[in-house]
Coordinates of C-alpha atoms in Angstrom, one line a residue:
Chain A
X1088 CA -17.4 -37.0 47.0
X1089 CA -19.5 -36.6 43.8
X1090 CA -17.8 -35.4 40.7
X1091 CA -18.9 -31.9 39.3
X1092 CA -19.1 -33.2 35.7
X1093 CA -20.1 -36.5 34.4
X1094 CA -18.1 -38.2 31.6
X1095 CA -20.7 -37.2 28.9
X1096 CA -20.5 -33.5 30.1
X1097 CA -16.7 -33.6 29.7
X1098 CA -17.0 -35.0 26.2
X1099 CA -19.5 -32.2 25.2
X1100 CA -17.2 -29.5 26.7
X1101 CA -14.1 -31.0 25.0
X1102 CA -16.0 -31.0 21.6
X1103 CA -17.1 -27.3 22.1
X1104 CA -13.5 -26.2 23.0
X1105 CA -12.0 -28.1 20.1
X1106 CA -14.5 -26.5 17.7
X1107 CA -13.6 -23.0 19.1
X1108 CA -9.9 -23.7 18.7
X1109 CA -10.3 -24.8 15.1
X1110 CA -12.3 -21.6 14.4
X1111 CA -9.4 -19.6 15.7
X1112 CA -6.9 -21.1 13.3
X1113 CA -6.2 -18.4 10.7
X1114 CA -7.3 -19.1 7.3
X1115 CA -10.1 -21.5 8.2
X1116 CA -12.7 -18.8 8.6
X1117 CA -11.6 -16.8 5.5
X1118 CA -11.0 -19.8 3.3
X1119 CA -11.8 -18.7 -0.3
X1120 CA -10.7 -19.4 -3.8
X1121 CA -8.8 -17.1 -6.2
X1122 CA -11.3 -14.4 -6.9
X1123 CA -11.3 -11.5 -9.3
X1124 CA -13.2 -8.3 -8.4
X1125 CA -13.9 -5.7 -11.1
X1126 CA -14.5 -2.1 -10.0
X1127 CA -15.7 0.8 -12.1
X1128 CA -15.6 4.2 -10.4
X1129 CA -14.8 2.5 -7.1
X1130 CA -17.9 0.3 -7.2
X1131 CA -17.9 -3.5 -7.6
X1132 CA -19.5 -4.5 -10.9
X1133 CA -18.5 -8.1 -11.0
X1134 CA -16.9 -10.8 -8.8
X1135 CA -15.6 -13.9 -10.4
X1136 CA -14.4 -17.2 -8.8
X1137 CA -11.5 -17.8 -11.2
X1138 CA -11.2 -21.5 -10.2
X1139 CA -14.8 -22.2 -11.3
X1140 CA -14.4 -20.8 -14.8
X1141 CA -14.6 -23.7 -17.3
X1142 CA -14.8 -21.8 -20.6
X1143 CA -13.0 -18.5 -21.4
X1144 CA -15.3 -15.6 -22.0
X1145 CA -15.1 -11.8 -22.3
X1146 CA -17.3 -9.1 -20.8
X1147 CA -17.5 -5.3 -21.0
X1148 CA -17.6 -3.5 -17.7
X1149 CA -17.8 -0.2 -19.6
X1150 CA -18.3 0.7 -23.2
X1151 CA -15.1 0.1 -25.2
X1152 CA -13.3 -1.9 -22.6
X1153 CA -13.2 -5.7 -22.6
X1154 CA -12.0 -8.1 -19.9
X1155 CA -11.2 -11.7 -20.7
X1156 CA -11.8 -14.3 -18.0
X1157 CA -10.1 -17.7 -18.1
X1158 CA -9.7 -20.6 -15.6
X1159 CA -7.4 -19.1 -13.0
X1160 CA -6.7 -15.8 -14.7
X1161 CA -8.2 -12.5 -15.9
X1162 CA -6.9 -9.6 -18.0
X1163 CA -7.8 -6.5 -20.0
X1164 CA -8.2 -7.7 -23.6
X1165 CA -9.4 -4.5 -25.2
X1166 CA -9.5 -0.8 -24.2
X1167 CA -10.2 2.6 -25.7
X1168 CA -7.5 4.4 -23.7
X1169 CA -4.5 5.8 -25.5
X1170 CA -1.6 4.2 -23.7
X1171 CA -3.1 0.6 -23.3
X1172 CA -1.2 0.2 -20.1
X1173 CA -4.1 -1.9 -18.8
X1174 CA -3.6 -4.4 -21.6
X1175 CA 0.1 -4.4 -21.1
X1176 CA -0.4 -5.4 -17.5
X1177 CA -1.0 -8.9 -18.8
X1178 CA -2.7 -11.8 -17.0
X1179 CA -3.6 -11.6 -13.3
X1180 CA -3.5 -14.9 -11.6
X1181 CA -2.1 -14.4 -8.1
X1182 CA -3.4 -13.0 -4.9
X1183 CA -2.7 -9.3 -4.4
X1184 CA -2.3 -8.5 -8.1
X1185 CA -4.2 -5.5 -9.6
X1186 CA -4.5 -4.0 -13.0
X1187 CA -6.1 -0.7 -13.8
X1188 CA -7.3 1.4 -16.7
X1189 CA -6.8 4.8 -15.1
X1190 CA -8.5 6.9 -17.8
X1191 CA -11.6 4.6 -17.7
X1192 CA -11.4 4.2 -13.9
X1193 CA -11.6 0.4 -14.0
X1194 CA -9.7 -1.8 -11.6
X1195 CA -9.3 -5.6 -11.5
X1196 CA -8.1 -7.0 -8.2
X1197 CA -7.2 -10.5 -7.3
X1198 CA -7.8 -11.9 -3.8
X1199 CA -7.4 -15.3 -2.2
X1200 CA -7.4 -16.8 1.3
X1201 CA -4.4 -18.8 0.4
X1202 CA -1.0 -18.3 1.8
X1203 CA 0.3 -15.3 -0.2
X1204 CA 1.1 -11.7 0.5
X1205 CA -1.7 -9.4 1.8
X1206 CA -0.5 -6.6 -0.5
X1207 CA 2.3 -5.7 -2.9
X1208 CA 4.6 -2.7 -2.7
X1209 CA 5.8 -1.3 -6.0
Chain B
X300 CA -30.6 -34.0 59.2
X301 CA -27.9 -35.7 57.2
X302 CA -30.3 -36.0 54.3
X303 CA -31.1 -32.3 54.5
X304 CA -27.4 -31.4 54.3
X305 CA -27.0 -33.7 51.3
X306 CA -30.0 -32.1 49.6
X307 CA -28.6 -28.6 50.2
X308 CA -25.1 -29.6 48.9
X309 CA -26.7 -30.9 45.7
X310 CA -28.7 -27.7 45.3
X311 CA -25.5 -25.6 45.8
X312 CA -23.7 -27.7 43.2
X313 CA -26.5 -27.4 40.7
X314 CA -26.8 -23.6 41.3
X315 CA -23.0 -23.2 41.1
X316 CA -22.9 -25.3 37.9
X317 CA -25.7 -23.1 36.3
X318 CA -23.9 -19.9 37.4
X319 CA -20.5 -21.1 36.1
X320 CA -22.1 -22.2 32.8
X321 CA -23.9 -18.8 32.3
X322 CA -20.7 -16.9 33.1
X323 CA -18.7 -19.1 30.8
X324 CA -21.2 -18.7 28.0
X325 CA -21.2 -14.9 28.4
X326 CA -17.4 -14.7 28.4
X327 CA -17.1 -17.0 25.4
X328 CA -19.8 -15.1 23.6
X329 CA -18.1 -11.8 24.2
X330 CA -14.7 -13.2 23.2
X331 CA -16.1 -14.8 20.0
X332 CA -18.0 -11.7 19.1
X333 CA -14.9 -9.5 19.6
X334 CA -12.7 -12.0 17.8
X335 CA -15.1 -12.2 14.8
X336 CA -15.5 -8.4 14.7
X337 CA -11.7 -7.9 14.7
X338 CA -11.3 -10.4 11.9
X339 CA -14.1 -9.1 9.8
X340 CA -12.5 -8.1 6.5
X341 CA -13.8 -5.4 4.2
X342 CA -11.8 -4.8 1.1
X343 CA -12.2 -2.5 -1.9
X344 CA -10.3 -0.6 -4.7
X345 CA -10.6 2.8 -6.2
X346 CA -8.6 5.1 -8.5
X347 CA -7.3 8.4 -7.1
X348 CA -4.1 10.4 -7.2
X349 CA -3.7 8.9 -10.7
X350 CA -3.1 5.5 -9.3
X351 CA -4.8 2.5 -7.8
X352 CA -6.0 2.6 -4.2
X353 CA -6.5 -0.7 -2.4
X354 CA -8.1 -0.9 1.0
X355 CA -8.4 -3.8 3.4
X356 CA -9.9 -3.1 6.8
X357 CA -10.3 -5.5 9.7
X358 CA -12.9 -4.6 12.2
X359 CA -16.4 -3.2 12.5
X360 CA -17.9 -0.6 10.1
X361 CA -15.6 -1.6 7.3
X362 CA -17.7 -0.3 4.4
X363 CA -18.4 3.1 6.1
X364 CA -14.7 3.5 7.1
X365 CA -13.4 2.6 3.6
X366 CA -15.8 5.1 2.0
X367 CA -14.5 7.7 4.3
X368 CA -10.9 6.8 3.4
X369 CA -11.6 6.9 -0.3
X370 CA -13.2 10.3 0.1
X371 CA -10.2 11.5 2.2
X372 CA -7.8 10.4 -0.5
X373 CA -9.8 12.3 -3.2
X374 CA -9.8 15.4 -1.0
X375 CA -6.0 15.1 -0.4
X376 CA -5.5 15.0 -4.2
X377 CA -8.0 17.8 -4.9
X378 CA -7.2 20.2 -2.1
X379 CA -3.5 19.5 -1.2
X380 CA -1.3 17.7 -3.6
X381 CA -2.5 18.0 -7.2
X382 CA -0.3 20.1 -9.5
X383 CA -3.2 20.5 -12.0
X384 CA -6.2 21.0 -9.7
X385 CA -7.0 24.7 -9.6
X386 CA -7.0 25.7 -5.9
X387 CA -4.9 22.9 -4.4
X388 CA -2.0 23.9 -2.2
X389 CA 0.6 22.7 -4.7
X390 CA -1.2 24.5 -7.6
X391 CA -1.3 27.7 -5.6
X392 CA 2.4 27.5 -4.8
X393 CA 3.3 26.9 -8.4
X394 CA 1.2 29.8 -9.7
X395 CA 2.2 32.2 -6.9
X396 CA 5.0 33.9 -8.9
X397 CA 7.2 34.2 -5.9
X398 CA 4.5 35.5 -3.5
X399 CA 3.9 33.9 -0.1
X400 CA 1.2 31.2 -0.1
X401 CA -0.5 30.0 3.0
X402 CA -0.9 26.2 2.8
X403 CA -2.5 23.6 5.1
X404 CA -0.5 22.3 8.1
X405 CA -0.3 18.9 6.3
X406 CA 1.4 20.3 3.2
X407 CA 3.7 22.6 5.3
X408 CA 4.8 19.5 7.2
X409 CA 5.4 17.5 4.0
X410 CA 7.5 20.3 2.6
X411 CA 9.4 20.7 5.8
X412 CA 10.3 16.9 5.7
X413 CA 11.2 17.1 2.0
X414 CA 13.5 20.1 2.6
X415 CA 15.4 18.2 5.3
X416 CA 15.9 15.2 3.1
X417 CA 17.0 17.4 0.2
X418 CA 19.6 18.8 2.5
X419 CA 20.6 15.3 3.7
X420 CA 21.0 14.1 0.1
X421 CA 23.0 17.1 -1.1
X422 CA 20.1 18.0 -3.4
X423 CA 19.8 14.7 -5.3
X424 CA 16.3 14.5 -3.9
X425 CA 14.4 17.8 -4.3
X426 CA 10.7 18.6 -4.6
X427 CA 11.5 21.8 -6.5
X428 CA 12.4 19.8 -9.6
X429 CA 8.9 20.2 -10.9
X430 CA 9.7 22.2 -14.1
X431 CA 12.2 19.5 -15.2
X432 CA 9.7 16.7 -14.4
X433 CA 7.2 18.5 -16.7
X434 CA 9.8 18.5 -19.5
X435 CA 10.1 14.7 -19.3
X436 CA 6.3 14.2 -19.1
X437 CA 6.5 11.0 -17.2
X438 CA 3.1 9.4 -16.7
X439 CA 1.6 11.5 -19.4
X440 CA 0.6 10.7 -22.9
X441 CA 3.8 11.8 -24.6
X442 CA 6.9 11.3 -22.4
X443 CA 10.1 12.3 -24.1
X444 CA 13.8 13.0 -23.5
X445 CA 14.2 16.8 -23.2
X446 CA 17.1 18.5 -24.9
X447 CA 20.1 19.3 -22.6
X448 CA 19.4 23.0 -23.3
X449 CA 15.9 22.6 -21.9
X450 CA 17.1 20.9 -18.8
X451 CA 19.9 23.4 -18.3
X452 CA 17.5 26.3 -18.6
X453 CA 15.7 25.1 -15.4
X454 CA 18.4 23.2 -13.5
X455 CA 20.1 26.3 -11.9
X456 CA 16.7 27.1 -10.2
X457 CA 16.2 23.7 -8.6
X458 CA 16.9 23.6 -4.9
X459 CA 14.9 23.7 -1.7
X460 CA 17.3 26.2 -0.3
X461 CA 15.8 28.8 -2.6
X462 CA 12.3 28.1 -1.3
X463 CA 11.2 29.6 2.0
X464 CA 8.9 27.9 4.5
X465 CA 7.8 29.9 7.5
X466 CA 5.1 28.3 9.6
X467 CA 2.5 27.4 7.0
X468 CA 3.6 30.1 4.5
X469 CA 5.6 29.0 1.4
X470 CA 7.5 31.2 -0.9
X471 CA 8.9 29.3 -3.9
X472 CA 12.1 30.5 -5.5
X473 CA 12.3 32.0 -9.0
X474 CA 11.4 29.6 -11.8
X475 CA 10.6 26.8 -9.3
X476 CA 7.7 24.4 -9.4
X477 CA 7.0 22.0 -6.6
X478 CA 6.3 18.4 -7.4
X479 CA 5.2 16.3 -4.4
X480 CA 4.9 13.1 -6.5
X481 CA 7.8 11.5 -4.6
X482 CA 6.1 12.0 -1.2
X483 CA 2.4 12.4 -1.9
X484 CA 1.4 8.7 -1.6
X485 CA 3.3 8.4 1.7
X486 CA 1.7 11.6 2.9
X487 CA -1.7 10.2 2.1
X488 CA -0.8 7.1 4.2
X489 CA 0.0 9.3 7.2
X490 CA -3.2 11.3 6.9
X491 CA -5.3 8.0 6.6
X492 CA -3.6 6.7 9.8
X493 CA -4.8 9.7 11.7
X494 CA -8.3 9.1 10.3
X495 CA -8.3 5.4 11.3
X496 CA -7.4 6.3 14.8
X497 CA -10.8 7.8 15.2
X498 CA -12.5 4.5 14.2
X499 CA -12.9 1.1 15.8
X500 CA -10.8 -0.5 13.1
X501 CA -8.6 -3.3 14.6
X502 CA -6.1 -3.3 11.8
X503 CA -5.8 -2.3 8.2
X504 CA -3.6 -2.3 5.1
X505 CA -4.0 0.5 2.6
X506 CA -2.1 0.8 -0.7
X507 CA -1.9 4.2 -2.3
X508 CA -0.2 3.3 -5.6
X509 CA 2.1 0.8 -3.9
X510 CA 3.0 2.9 -0.9
X511 CA 1.5 1.1 2.0
X512 CA 0.1 1.9 5.4
X513 CA 0.1 -1.0 7.8
X514 CA -2.2 -0.1 10.7
X515 CA -2.6 -1.9 14.0
X516 CA -0.8 -4.8 15.5
X517 CA -1.7 -7.5 13.0
X518 CA 1.3 -9.0 11.1
X519 CA 0.9 -8.5 7.4
X520 CA 2.8 -10.2 4.6
X521 CA 4.0 -7.7 2.1
X522 CA 5.2 -8.8 -1.3
X523 CA 8.0 -6.7 -2.9
X524 CA 7.3 -6.5 -6.5
X525 CA 9.6 -8.3 -8.9
X526 CA 11.3 -5.4 -10.8
X527 CA 11.6 -7.7 -13.9
X528 CA 7.9 -8.7 -13.8
X529 CA 5.8 -6.2 -11.9
X530 CA 2.8 -8.6 -11.6
X531 CA 4.8 -10.9 -9.4
X532 CA 6.8 -10.5 -6.2
X533 CA 10.4 -11.5 -5.5
X534 CA 10.2 -11.7 -1.7
X535 CA 8.0 -11.0 1.3
X536 CA 8.3 -8.9 4.5
X537 CA 6.4 -9.7 7.7
X538 CA 5.5 -6.3 9.2
X539 CA 3.0 -4.5 11.3
X540 CA 2.2 -0.9 12.3
X541 CA 4.4 0.9 9.8
X542 CA 4.7 2.4 6.3
X543 CA 6.4 0.9 3.3
X544 CA 7.3 2.5 0.0
X545 CA 9.2 1.3 -3.0
X546 CA 10.9 3.1 -5.8
X547 CA 11.9 1.2 -8.9
X548 CA 13.1 1.7 -12.5
X549 CA 10.1 -0.3 -13.9
X550 CA 7.4 2.4 -13.0
X551 CA 6.4 5.1 -15.5
X552 CA 9.2 4.4 -17.9
X553 CA 9.4 4.8 -21.6
X554 CA 11.8 4.0 -24.5
X555 CA 13.3 6.4 -26.9
X556 CA 15.9 5.5 -29.6
X557 CA 16.3 2.1 -28.1
X558 CA 17.1 3.4 -24.6
X559 CA 14.8 2.9 -21.6
X560 CA 14.2 6.0 -19.3
X561 CA 12.7 5.7 -15.8
X562 CA 10.9 8.4 -13.9
X563 CA 13.2 8.8 -10.8
X564 CA 15.1 12.0 -11.5
X565 CA 18.3 13.0 -9.8
X566 CA 17.4 16.6 -9.0
X567 CA 21.1 17.6 -9.2
X568 CA 21.4 16.5 -12.8
X569 CA 17.8 16.7 -14.2
X570 CA 18.2 13.1 -15.6
X571 CA 17.0 9.7 -14.4
X572 CA 19.2 8.4 -11.7
X573 CA 21.8 5.8 -12.6
X574 CA 22.6 4.0 -9.4
X575 CA 22.9 0.3 -10.4
X576 CA 19.7 -0.5 -8.6
X577 CA 16.4 -2.0 -9.8
X578 CA 14.4 -1.0 -6.7
X579 CA 14.6 0.2 -3.1
X580 CA 11.9 -0.6 -0.5
X581 CA 12.0 1.5 2.6
X582 CA 10.2 0.7 5.9
X583 CA 9.6 3.6 8.3
X584 CA 6.9 4.8 10.7
X585 CA 6.3 7.9 8.7
X586 CA 4.7 7.5 5.2
X587 CA 6.3 10.8 4.0
X588 CA 9.7 9.7 5.1
X589 CA 9.5 6.2 3.8
X590 CA 8.3 7.6 0.4
X591 CA 11.0 10.2 0.3
X592 CA 13.7 7.9 1.4
X593 CA 12.9 5.2 -1.2
X594 CA 13.3 7.8 -3.9
X595 CA 16.5 9.2 -2.3
X596 CA 18.1 5.9 -1.7
X597 CA 17.3 4.8 -5.2
X598 CA 19.1 7.9 -6.5
X599 CA 22.0 7.6 -4.1
X600 CA 22.5 3.9 -4.7
X601 CA 23.6 1.3 -2.2
X602 CA 26.4 2.9 -0.2
X603 CA 27.4 4.2 3.2
X604 CA 25.6 7.5 2.6
X605 CA 22.3 5.8 1.9
X606 CA 22.7 3.5 5.0
X607 CA 23.6 6.5 7.2
X608 CA 20.5 8.4 5.9
X609 CA 18.3 5.4 6.7
X610 CA 19.8 5.2 10.2
X611 CA 19.2 8.9 10.8
X612 CA 15.5 8.4 10.1
X613 CA 15.2 5.0 11.9
X614 CA 14.3 3.4 8.6
X615 CA 15.1 0.0 7.2
X616 CA 15.4 -0.9 3.5
X617 CA 15.6 -3.7 1.0
X618 CA 17.9 -2.9 -2.0
X619 CA 17.7 -4.9 -5.3
X620 CA 20.7 -4.3 -7.5
X621 CA 20.8 -4.6 -11.3
X622 CA 22.6 -8.0 -11.0
X623 CA 19.7 -9.3 -8.9
X624 CA 21.4 -9.2 -5.5
X625 CA 19.1 -8.4 -2.6
X626 CA 20.6 -6.4 0.3
X627 CA 18.6 -5.9 3.5
X628 CA 19.5 -3.5 6.3
X629 CA 20.2 -5.2 9.6
X630 CA 16.9 -4.4 11.3
X631 CA 14.8 -6.0 8.6
X632 CA 16.9 -9.1 7.6
X633 CA 14.9 -11.5 9.8
X634 CA 11.5 -10.2 8.4
X635 CA 12.5 -10.7 4.8
X636 CA 12.0 -14.0 2.9
X637 CA 13.2 -14.4 -0.7
X638 CA 10.6 -16.2 -2.8
X639 CA 12.1 -15.8 -6.3
X640 CA 15.3 -17.8 -6.4
X641 CA 16.6 -16.0 -9.5
X642 CA 17.5 -13.3 -7.0
X643 CA 20.3 -13.9 -4.5
X644 CA 20.7 -12.6 -1.0
X645 CA 23.8 -10.6 -0.2

């Protein structure tokens, strides 16, 4: 009796199945670095891969507000709002962290595919 | 003849092989498409209800659905819960001067739940504490400690028993103002859940100012914020398909004359609760209940009354005491993992 599959066919099938299984391992598909996303009025104005930042710099997403970007961290460095709670939020450097300037409607959010919480409750 | 049979057998084998391959390709294709769609993540942030909204949706139409959620949350604030938005249900109750106000079914349901929990807590939690909350000015530009005379002038009027709820009609008591701040974020979670049920979203996690909706069967890892450093977390919970709320003494606090005051008022005294707790995280199917219970348990402290209240509402909780002891209720112990070793498990 002849075999349904030849040896080479079986190797191809095994490779395809192995590739499919690897794709299903959580984290492989969504692998990403520590990323800061800056929103103004709910719209993304900047996305920064914090692990690729070599030299610190600042930028202004809205007049009067300054955000400082460093290797692995980001924070509000200057703001026109009265309470300065956004500046007091300090450096963001972990997945799930957010800081916001509510009066100016600016949000910085940190995300990463690495093994850390999906969201914080506070 | 024998050769013919052999040839037919070969043809059948080849045909069968092609048919099996096509079927297998189709099945794998459908499975992979479905798998990729269900894992497709869309995330965004916004500001509403005077707090940060974070949205993570897994499934198709992520952008469209998240825009609808953001819009819904703005509507909830504007039309239902805002104390300052002219025309919202809460604004109309507070300016009704004792007359009946017809509110939305959602707000009537929130008030009904809040009245029950007020009764369960002997008035320590109460949404009619609004006038006293205004005196303190938490979350505003100039929070301050009111004089005892100011507090005592409103304290006798606080109490849900003096407010009438009949169907969707609310009649506030004399000198009462409703403040749904302790339940509003959880209420928004409940409303969003209903909205998501009409979409093809596989699973989602939505944060309305730290009150979370976990939608779908996906297991999420939830970090409980470190009360001593609110940019970090002290432990994680593995949860799915539920709501999570936390009340802590690190939110909306201010210092006056060297003393720190937090925003969680004991409605029976008019002053911030002193319960030897840093924070309480409550897990419950209902967002309104989890939100209300986290505040109530914070006010009541870690004791038999709090535990009985949680049991009544089928809720679980993580208590963090001032001396950094973490106490989990029995139903959540296995889901909790301590990550900051400066805290100790009870």
